[in-house]
C-alpha positions as a printed NumPy array, in Angstrom:
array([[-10.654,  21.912,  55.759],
       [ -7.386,  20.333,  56.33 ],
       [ -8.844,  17.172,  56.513],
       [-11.432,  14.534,  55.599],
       [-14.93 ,  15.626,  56.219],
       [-17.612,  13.704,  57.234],
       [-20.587,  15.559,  58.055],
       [-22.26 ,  18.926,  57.835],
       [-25.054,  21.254,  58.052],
       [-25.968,  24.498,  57.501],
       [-28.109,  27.601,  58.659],
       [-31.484,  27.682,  57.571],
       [-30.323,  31.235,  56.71 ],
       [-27.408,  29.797,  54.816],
       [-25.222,  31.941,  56.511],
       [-23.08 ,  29.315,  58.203],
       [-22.084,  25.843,  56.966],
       [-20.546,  23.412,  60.428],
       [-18.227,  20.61 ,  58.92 ],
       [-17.406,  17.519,  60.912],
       [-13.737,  16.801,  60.851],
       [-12.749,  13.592,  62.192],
       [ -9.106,  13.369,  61.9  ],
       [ -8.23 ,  17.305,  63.427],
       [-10.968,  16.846,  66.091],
       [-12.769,  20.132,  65.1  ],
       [-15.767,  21.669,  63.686],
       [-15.087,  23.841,  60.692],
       [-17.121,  26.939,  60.793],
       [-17.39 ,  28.136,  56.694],
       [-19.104,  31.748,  56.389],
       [-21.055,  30.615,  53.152],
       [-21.022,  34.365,  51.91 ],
       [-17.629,  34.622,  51.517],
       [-16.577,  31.242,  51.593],
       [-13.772,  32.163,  54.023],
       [-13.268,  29.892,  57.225],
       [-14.812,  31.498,  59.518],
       [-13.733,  29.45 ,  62.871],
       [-12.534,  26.777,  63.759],
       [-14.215,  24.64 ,  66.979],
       [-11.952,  21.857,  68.828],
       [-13.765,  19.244,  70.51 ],
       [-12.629,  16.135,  72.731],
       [-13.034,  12.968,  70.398],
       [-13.584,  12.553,  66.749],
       [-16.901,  14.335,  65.301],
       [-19.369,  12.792,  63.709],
       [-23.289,  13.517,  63.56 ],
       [-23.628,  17.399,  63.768],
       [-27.411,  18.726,  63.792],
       [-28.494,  22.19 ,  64.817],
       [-31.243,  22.313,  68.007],
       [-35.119,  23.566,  66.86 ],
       [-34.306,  27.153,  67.393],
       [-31.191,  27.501,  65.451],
       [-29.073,  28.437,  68.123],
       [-26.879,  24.972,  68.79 ],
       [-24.972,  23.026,  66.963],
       [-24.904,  19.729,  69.084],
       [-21.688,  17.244,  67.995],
       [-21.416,  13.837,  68.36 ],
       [-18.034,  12.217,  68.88 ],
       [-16.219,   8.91 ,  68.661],
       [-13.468,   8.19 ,  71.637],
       [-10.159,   9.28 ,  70.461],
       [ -8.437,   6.056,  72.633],
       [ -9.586,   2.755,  73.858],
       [-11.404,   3.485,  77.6  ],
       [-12.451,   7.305,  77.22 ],
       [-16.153,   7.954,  76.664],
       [-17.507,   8.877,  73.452],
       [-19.456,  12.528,  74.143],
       [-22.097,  14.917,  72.706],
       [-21.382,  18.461,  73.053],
       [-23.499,  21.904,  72.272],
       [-22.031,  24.746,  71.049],
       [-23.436,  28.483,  70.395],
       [-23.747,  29.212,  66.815],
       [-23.069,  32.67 ,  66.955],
       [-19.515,  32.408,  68.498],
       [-18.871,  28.557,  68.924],
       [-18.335,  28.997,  73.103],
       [-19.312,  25.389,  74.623],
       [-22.755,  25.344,  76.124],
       [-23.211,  21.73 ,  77.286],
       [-22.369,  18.479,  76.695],
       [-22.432,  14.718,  78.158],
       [-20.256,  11.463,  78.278],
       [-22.201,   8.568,  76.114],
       [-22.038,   5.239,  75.607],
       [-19.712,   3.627,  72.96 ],
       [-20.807,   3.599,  69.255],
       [-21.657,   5.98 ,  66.04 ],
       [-24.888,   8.476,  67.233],
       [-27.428,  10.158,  65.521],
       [-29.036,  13.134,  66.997],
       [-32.53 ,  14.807,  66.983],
       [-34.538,  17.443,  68.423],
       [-38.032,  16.714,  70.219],
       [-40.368,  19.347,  71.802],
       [-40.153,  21.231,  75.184],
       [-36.13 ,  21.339,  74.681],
       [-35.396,  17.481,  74.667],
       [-32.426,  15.625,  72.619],
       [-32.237,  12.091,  71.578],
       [-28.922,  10.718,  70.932],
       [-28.451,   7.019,  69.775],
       [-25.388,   4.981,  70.419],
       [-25.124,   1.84 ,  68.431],
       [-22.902,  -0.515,  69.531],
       [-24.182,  -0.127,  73.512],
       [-28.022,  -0.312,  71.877],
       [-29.267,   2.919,  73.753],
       [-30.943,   6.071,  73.478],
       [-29.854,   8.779,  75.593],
       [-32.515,  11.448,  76.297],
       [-31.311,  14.978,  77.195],
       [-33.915,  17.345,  78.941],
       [-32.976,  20.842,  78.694],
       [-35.462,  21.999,  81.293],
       [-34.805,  19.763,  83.655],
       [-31.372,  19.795,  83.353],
       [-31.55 ,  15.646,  83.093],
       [-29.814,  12.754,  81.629],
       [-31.066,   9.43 ,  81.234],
       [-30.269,   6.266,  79.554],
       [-33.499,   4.008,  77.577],
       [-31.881,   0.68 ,  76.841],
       [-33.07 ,  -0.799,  73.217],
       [-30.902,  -3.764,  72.641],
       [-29.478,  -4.251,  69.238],
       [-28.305,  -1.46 ,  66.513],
       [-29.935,   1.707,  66.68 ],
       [-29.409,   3.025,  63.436],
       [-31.79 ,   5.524,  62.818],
       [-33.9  ,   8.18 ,  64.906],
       [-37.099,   9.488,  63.597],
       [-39.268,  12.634,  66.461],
       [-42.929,  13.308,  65.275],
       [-44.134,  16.88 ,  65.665],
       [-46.825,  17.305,  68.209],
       [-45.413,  15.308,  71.059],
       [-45.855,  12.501,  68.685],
       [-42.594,  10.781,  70.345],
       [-39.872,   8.976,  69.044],
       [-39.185,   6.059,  66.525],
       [-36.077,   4.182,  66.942],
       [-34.935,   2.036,  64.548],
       [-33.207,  -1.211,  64.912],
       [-31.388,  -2.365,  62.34 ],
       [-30.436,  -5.638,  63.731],
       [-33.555,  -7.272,  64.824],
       [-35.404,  -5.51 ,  62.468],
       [-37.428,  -3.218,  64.939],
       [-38.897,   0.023,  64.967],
       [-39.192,   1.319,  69.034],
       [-41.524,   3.521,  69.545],
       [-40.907,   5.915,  72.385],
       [-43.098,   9.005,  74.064],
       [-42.128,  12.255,  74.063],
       [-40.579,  12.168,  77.617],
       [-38.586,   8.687,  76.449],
       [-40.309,   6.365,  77.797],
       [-40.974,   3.398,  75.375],
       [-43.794,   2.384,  74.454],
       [-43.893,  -0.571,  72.2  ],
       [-41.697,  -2.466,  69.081],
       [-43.075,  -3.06 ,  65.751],
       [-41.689,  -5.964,  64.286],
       [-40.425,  -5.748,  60.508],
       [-37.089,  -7.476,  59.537],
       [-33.493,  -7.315,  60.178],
       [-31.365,  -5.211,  57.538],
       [-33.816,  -1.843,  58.619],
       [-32.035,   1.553,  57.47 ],
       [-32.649,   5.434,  57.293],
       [-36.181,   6.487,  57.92 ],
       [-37.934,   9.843,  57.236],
       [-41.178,  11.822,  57.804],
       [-43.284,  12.673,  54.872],
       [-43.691,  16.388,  54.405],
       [-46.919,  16.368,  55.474],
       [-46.713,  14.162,  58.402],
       [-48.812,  11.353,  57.674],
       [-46.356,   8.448,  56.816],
       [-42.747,   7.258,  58.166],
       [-40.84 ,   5.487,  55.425],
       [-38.021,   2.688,  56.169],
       [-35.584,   1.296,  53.655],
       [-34.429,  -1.685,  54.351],
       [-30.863,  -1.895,  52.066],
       [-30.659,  -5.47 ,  52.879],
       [-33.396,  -6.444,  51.432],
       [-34.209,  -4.235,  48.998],
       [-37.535,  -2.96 ,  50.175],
       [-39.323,   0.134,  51.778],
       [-41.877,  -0.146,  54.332],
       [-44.836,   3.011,  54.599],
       [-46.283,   3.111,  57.921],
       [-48.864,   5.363,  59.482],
       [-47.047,   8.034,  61.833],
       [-50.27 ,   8.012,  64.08 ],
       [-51.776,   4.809,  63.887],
       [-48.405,   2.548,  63.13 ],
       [-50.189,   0.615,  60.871],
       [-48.039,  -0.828,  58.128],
       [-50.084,   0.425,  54.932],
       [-47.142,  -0.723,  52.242],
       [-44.482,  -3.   ,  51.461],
       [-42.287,  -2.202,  48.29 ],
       [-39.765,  -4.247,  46.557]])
């Protein structure tokens, strides 16, 4: 790689694997048949988060500023031959990224406390301001919106499908990673901090369990 790596993905084909690597500024692009280097993708800052869009067709890359005053970015690229197909100045901090319907991208950025909402079809950028840490982003299938998590006040924000928010669930500060269960029916949060994991209902938000 020719340097550290920090995060990666692949194809659901497993044709392609895209490693994150800080220190060179690049995306390595590994052709998992061969296991030959297939490409090698610059970008402006230091990658981070990498996630490929719905449809398989973009790898979107977060980045870190490389000096004090630039803008930390997200950037698209084509899978199939790396060319740059978007991308967007964001506020300061690590970012996740995920993928909700009708072509729309949530970015986080934690140390500003926002959520940046990309819409593809309208060709729009806007900024939902959380407060605190957003450390995790969770999208429900079905225009079932977005969960934010906030690891710092110990919130979940719960936002629609277009990014507007609609409310906060209240839980405790020290809130990690969540996920969706397979079938669709729960959203589990770890809290590291205090060594629990909360079960809540992905439709109704009720909290149905509390494990230590």
């Amino acid at each position: 790689l020719g340097g550290r790596g920090f995060d990666w993905v692949a194809t659901d084909d497993d044709r392609w694997l895209f490693v994150a690597v800080p220190d060179r500024q690049q995306v390595v692009v590994i052709d998992l048949q061969s296991f030959a280097i297939r490409q090698r993708i610059a970008v402006a800052g230091k990658p981070t988060r990498l996630a490929l869009s719905l449809d398989g067709g973009a790898l979107w890359v977060a980045q870190r500023a490389e000096q004090e005053g630039e803008s930390d970015r997200v950037d698209a690229f084509a899978v199939n031959d790396g060319h740059a197909i978007g991308g967007a100045a964001l506020p300061r901090g690590h970012h996740e990224i995920v993928f909700g319907e009708a072509g729309r991208v949530f970015v986080s950025s934690r140390d500003a406390g926002t959520v940046s909402v990309f819409d593809a079809a309208a060709q729009s950028l806007r900024e939902v301001e959380l407060g605190g840490e957003p450390l995790a982003l969770l999208a429900l299938p079905n225009n079932g919106g977005l969960w934010a998590v906030d690891g710092r006040s110990g919130a979940v924000h719960r936002l629609s499908a277009q990014g507007e928010q609609i409310d906060r669930i209240a839980l405790e500060s020290g809130l990690g990673p969540a996920r969706l269960t397979p079938d669709g029916r729960f959203v589990l949060i770890v809290s590291p901090a205090q060594h629990r994991l909360y079960v809540l209902d992905a439709h109704t938000c009720a909290l149905r369990h509390r494990l230590t």
